[in-house]
mmCIF file of C-alpha atoms in Angstrom:
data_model
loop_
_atom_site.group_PDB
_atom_site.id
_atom_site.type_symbol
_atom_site.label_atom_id
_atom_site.label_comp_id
_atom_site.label_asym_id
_atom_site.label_seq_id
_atom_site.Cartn_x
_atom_site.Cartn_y
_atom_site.Cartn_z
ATOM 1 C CA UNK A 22 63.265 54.015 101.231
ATOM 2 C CA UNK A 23 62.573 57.423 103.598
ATOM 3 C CA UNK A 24 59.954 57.106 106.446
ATOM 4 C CA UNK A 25 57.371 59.284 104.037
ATOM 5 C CA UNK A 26 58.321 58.728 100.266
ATOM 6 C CA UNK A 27 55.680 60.957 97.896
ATOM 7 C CA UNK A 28 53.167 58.935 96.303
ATOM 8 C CA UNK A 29 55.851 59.501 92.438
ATOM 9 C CA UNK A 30 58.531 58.242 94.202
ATOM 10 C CA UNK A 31 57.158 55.222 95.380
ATOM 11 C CA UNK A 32 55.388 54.647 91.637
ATOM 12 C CA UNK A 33 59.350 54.873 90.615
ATOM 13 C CA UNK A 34 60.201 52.327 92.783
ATOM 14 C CA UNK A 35 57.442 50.039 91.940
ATOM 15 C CA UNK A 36 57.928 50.383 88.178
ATOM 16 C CA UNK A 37 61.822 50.050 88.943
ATOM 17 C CA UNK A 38 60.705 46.750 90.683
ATOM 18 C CA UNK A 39 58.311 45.422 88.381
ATOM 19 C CA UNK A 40 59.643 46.207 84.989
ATOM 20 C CA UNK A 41 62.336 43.757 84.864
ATOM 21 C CA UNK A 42 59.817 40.857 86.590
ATOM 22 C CA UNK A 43 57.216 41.624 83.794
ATOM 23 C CA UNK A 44 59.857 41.546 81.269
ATOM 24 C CA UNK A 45 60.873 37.858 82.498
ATOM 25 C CA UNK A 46 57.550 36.666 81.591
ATOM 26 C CA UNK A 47 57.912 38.375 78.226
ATOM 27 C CA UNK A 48 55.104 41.115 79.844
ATOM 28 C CA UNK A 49 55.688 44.592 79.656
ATOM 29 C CA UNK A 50 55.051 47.102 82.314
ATOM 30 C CA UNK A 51 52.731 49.821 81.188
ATOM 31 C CA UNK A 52 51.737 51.491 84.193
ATOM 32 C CA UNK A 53 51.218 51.974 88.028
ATOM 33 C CA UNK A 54 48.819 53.954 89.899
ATOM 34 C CA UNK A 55 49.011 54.730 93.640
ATOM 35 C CA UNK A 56 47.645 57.385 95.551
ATOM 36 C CA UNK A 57 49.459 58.393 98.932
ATOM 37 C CA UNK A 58 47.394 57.448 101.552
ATOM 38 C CA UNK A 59 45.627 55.549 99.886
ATOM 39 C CA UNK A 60 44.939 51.311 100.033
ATOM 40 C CA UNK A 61 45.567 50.396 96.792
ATOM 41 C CA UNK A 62 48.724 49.330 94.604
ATOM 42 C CA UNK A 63 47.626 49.060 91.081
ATOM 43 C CA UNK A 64 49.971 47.657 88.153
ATOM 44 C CA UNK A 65 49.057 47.046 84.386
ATOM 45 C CA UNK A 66 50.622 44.456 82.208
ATOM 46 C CA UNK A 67 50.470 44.276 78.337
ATOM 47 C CA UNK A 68 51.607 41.199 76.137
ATOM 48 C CA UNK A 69 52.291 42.959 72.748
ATOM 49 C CA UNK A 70 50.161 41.373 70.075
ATOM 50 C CA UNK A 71 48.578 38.778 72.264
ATOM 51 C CA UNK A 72 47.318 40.476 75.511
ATOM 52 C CA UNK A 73 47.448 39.342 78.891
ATOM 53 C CA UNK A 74 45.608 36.096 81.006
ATOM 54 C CA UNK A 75 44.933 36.085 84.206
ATOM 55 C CA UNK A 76 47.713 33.427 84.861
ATOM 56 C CA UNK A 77 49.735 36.446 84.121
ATOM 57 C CA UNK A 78 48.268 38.734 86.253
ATOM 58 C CA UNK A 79 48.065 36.137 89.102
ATOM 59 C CA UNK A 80 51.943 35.083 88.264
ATOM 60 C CA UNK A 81 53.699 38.403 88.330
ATOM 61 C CA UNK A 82 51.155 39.299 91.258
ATOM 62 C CA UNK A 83 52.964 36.868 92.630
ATOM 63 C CA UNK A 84 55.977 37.750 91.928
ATOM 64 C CA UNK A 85 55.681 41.795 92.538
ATOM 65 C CA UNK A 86 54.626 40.673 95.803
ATOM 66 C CA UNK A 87 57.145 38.565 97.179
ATOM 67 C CA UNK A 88 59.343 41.301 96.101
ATOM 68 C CA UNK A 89 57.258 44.313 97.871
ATOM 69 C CA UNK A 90 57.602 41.743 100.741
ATOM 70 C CA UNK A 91 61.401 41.942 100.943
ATOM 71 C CA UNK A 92 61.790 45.733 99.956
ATOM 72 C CA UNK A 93 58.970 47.396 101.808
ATOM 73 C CA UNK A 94 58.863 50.710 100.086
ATOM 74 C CA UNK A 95 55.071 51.095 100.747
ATOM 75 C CA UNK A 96 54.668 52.209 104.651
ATOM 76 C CA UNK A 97 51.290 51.922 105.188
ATOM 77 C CA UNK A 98 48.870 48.892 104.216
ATOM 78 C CA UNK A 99 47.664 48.675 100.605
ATOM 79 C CA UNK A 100 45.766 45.908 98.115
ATOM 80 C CA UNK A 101 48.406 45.406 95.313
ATOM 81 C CA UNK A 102 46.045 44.917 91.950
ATOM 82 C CA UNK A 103 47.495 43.253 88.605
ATOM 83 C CA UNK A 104 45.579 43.860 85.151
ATOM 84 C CA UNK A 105 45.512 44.515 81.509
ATOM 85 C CA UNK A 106 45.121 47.986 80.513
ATOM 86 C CA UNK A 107 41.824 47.400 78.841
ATOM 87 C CA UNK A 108 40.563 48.512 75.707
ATOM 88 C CA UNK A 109 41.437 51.924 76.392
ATOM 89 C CA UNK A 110 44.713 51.781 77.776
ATOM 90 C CA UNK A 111 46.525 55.130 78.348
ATOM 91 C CA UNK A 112 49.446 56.011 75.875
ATOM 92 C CA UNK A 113 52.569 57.299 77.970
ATOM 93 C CA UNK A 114 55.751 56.980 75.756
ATOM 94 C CA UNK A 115 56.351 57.579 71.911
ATOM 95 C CA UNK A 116 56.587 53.697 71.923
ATOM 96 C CA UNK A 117 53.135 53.631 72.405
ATOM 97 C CA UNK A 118 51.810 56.002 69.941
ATOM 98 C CA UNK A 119 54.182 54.371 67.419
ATOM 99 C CA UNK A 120 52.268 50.791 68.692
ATOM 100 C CA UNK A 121 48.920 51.857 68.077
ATOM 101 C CA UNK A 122 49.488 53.968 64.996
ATOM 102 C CA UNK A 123 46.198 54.412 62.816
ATOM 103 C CA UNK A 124 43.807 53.782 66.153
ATOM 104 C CA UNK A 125 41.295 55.967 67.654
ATOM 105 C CA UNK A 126 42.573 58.508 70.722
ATOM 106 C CA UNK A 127 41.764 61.184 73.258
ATOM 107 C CA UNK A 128 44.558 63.322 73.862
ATOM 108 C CA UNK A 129 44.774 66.133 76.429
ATOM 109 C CA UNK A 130 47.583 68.728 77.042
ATOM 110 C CA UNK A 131 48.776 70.734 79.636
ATOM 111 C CA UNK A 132 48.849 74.122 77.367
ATOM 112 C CA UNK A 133 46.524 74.666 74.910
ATOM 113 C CA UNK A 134 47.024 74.477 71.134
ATOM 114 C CA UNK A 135 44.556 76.966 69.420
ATOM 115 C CA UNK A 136 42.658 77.179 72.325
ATOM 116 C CA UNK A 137 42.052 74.118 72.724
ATOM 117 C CA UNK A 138 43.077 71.330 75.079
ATOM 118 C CA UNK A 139 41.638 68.018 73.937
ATOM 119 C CA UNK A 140 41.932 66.594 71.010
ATOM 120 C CA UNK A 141 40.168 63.374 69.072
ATOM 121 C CA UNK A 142 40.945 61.237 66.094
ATOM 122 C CA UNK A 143 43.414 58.722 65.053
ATOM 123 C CA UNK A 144 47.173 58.626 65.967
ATOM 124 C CA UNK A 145 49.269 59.215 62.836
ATOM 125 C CA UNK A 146 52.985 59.538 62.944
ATOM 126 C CA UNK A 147 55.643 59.788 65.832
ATOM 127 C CA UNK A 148 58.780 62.250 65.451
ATOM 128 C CA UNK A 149 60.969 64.172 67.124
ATOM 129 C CA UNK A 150 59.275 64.269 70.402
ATOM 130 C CA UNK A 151 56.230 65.121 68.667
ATOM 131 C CA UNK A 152 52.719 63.167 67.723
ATOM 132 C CA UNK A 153 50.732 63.756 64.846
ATOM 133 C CA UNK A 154 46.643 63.242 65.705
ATOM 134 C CA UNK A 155 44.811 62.756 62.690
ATOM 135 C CA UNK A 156 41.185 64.998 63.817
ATOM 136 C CA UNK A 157 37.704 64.175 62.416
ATOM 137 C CA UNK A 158 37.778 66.600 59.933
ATOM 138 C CA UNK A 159 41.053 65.111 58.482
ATOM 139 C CA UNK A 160 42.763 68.356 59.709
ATOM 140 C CA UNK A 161 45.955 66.918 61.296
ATOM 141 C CA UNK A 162 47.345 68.271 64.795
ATOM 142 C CA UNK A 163 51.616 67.628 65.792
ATOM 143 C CA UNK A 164 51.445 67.828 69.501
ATOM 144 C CA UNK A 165 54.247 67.713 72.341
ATOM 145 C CA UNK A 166 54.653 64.603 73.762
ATOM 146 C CA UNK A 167 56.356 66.267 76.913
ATOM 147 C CA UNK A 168 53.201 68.901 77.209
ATOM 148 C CA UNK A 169 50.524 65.382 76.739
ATOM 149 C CA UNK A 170 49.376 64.874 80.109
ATOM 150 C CA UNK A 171 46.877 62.201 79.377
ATOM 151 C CA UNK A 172 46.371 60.028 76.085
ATOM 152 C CA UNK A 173 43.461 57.211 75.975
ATOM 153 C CA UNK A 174 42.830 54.692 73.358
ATOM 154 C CA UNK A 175 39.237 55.229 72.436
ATOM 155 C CA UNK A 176 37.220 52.446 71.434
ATOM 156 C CA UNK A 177 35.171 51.631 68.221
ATOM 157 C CA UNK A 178 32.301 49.980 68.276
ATOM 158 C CA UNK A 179 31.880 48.224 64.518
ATOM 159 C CA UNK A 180 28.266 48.575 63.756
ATOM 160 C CA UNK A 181 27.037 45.054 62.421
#
């Protein structure tokens, strides 16, 4: 890798890294966060259906590690973190959407729709590069998947 790789391309070659590691573990890579400059590596695991343990975390910690070791693509020192997503684990591909289909989301684009940017309800269908959000009202939104810049699982509390 260059002397100075951009924070994006050194996500690529962490997720280019990891994916097929998770993937032997029958994990699946969901996403990685690093900040140039900054000390801090951070990759999220899923297990679809079941979730993750931290013998997974700790294993393909492991793993990613001993890898990063060999490769160096990071130049400077960082903590390399392995996790679930938690509860409210972002939604990046139409994979996901299609996943979680009926939950609770946040959704905000990069060019507002109507005026407006953010959107909340449940996720509905998945087609042609486009998601359909369900809103409160039961007024139902098809938005961009390219224009989504950030998507969050909300959670529901169950009143008892």
């Amino acid at each position: 890798m260059e002397l100075n790789p951009t924070a994006e391309e050194i996500i690529a070659k962490i997720k280019e890294l990891a994916r097929p590691l998770a993937g032997e573990m029958g994990l699946e890579l969901v996403d990685v966060e690093y900040k140039a400059g900054g000390d801090f590596l951070r990759v999220f695991i899923d297990r679809p259906g079941q979730g993750v343990s931290m013998e997974d975390c700790s294993g393909l910690s492991r793993r990613i590690s001993a890898e990063l070791d060999a490769s160096d693509p990071i130049p400077q020192p960082y903590n390399l973190e392995v996790s679930s997503p938690g509860l409210d684990r972002p939604l990046k591909r139409a994979e996901d959407f299609l996943r979680y289909a009926g939950r609770p989301v946040k959704v905000v684009i990069s060019q507002p729709l109507n005026g407006q940017n953010t959107f909340i309800g449940h996720i509905g269908d998945v087609q042609n590069g486009m998601v359909k959000i369900v809103l409160k009202d039961q007024a139902s939104v098809w938005l961009p998947l390219a224009q989504i810049k950030k998507a969050r699982l909300e959670v529901e509390l169950k009143k008892t």
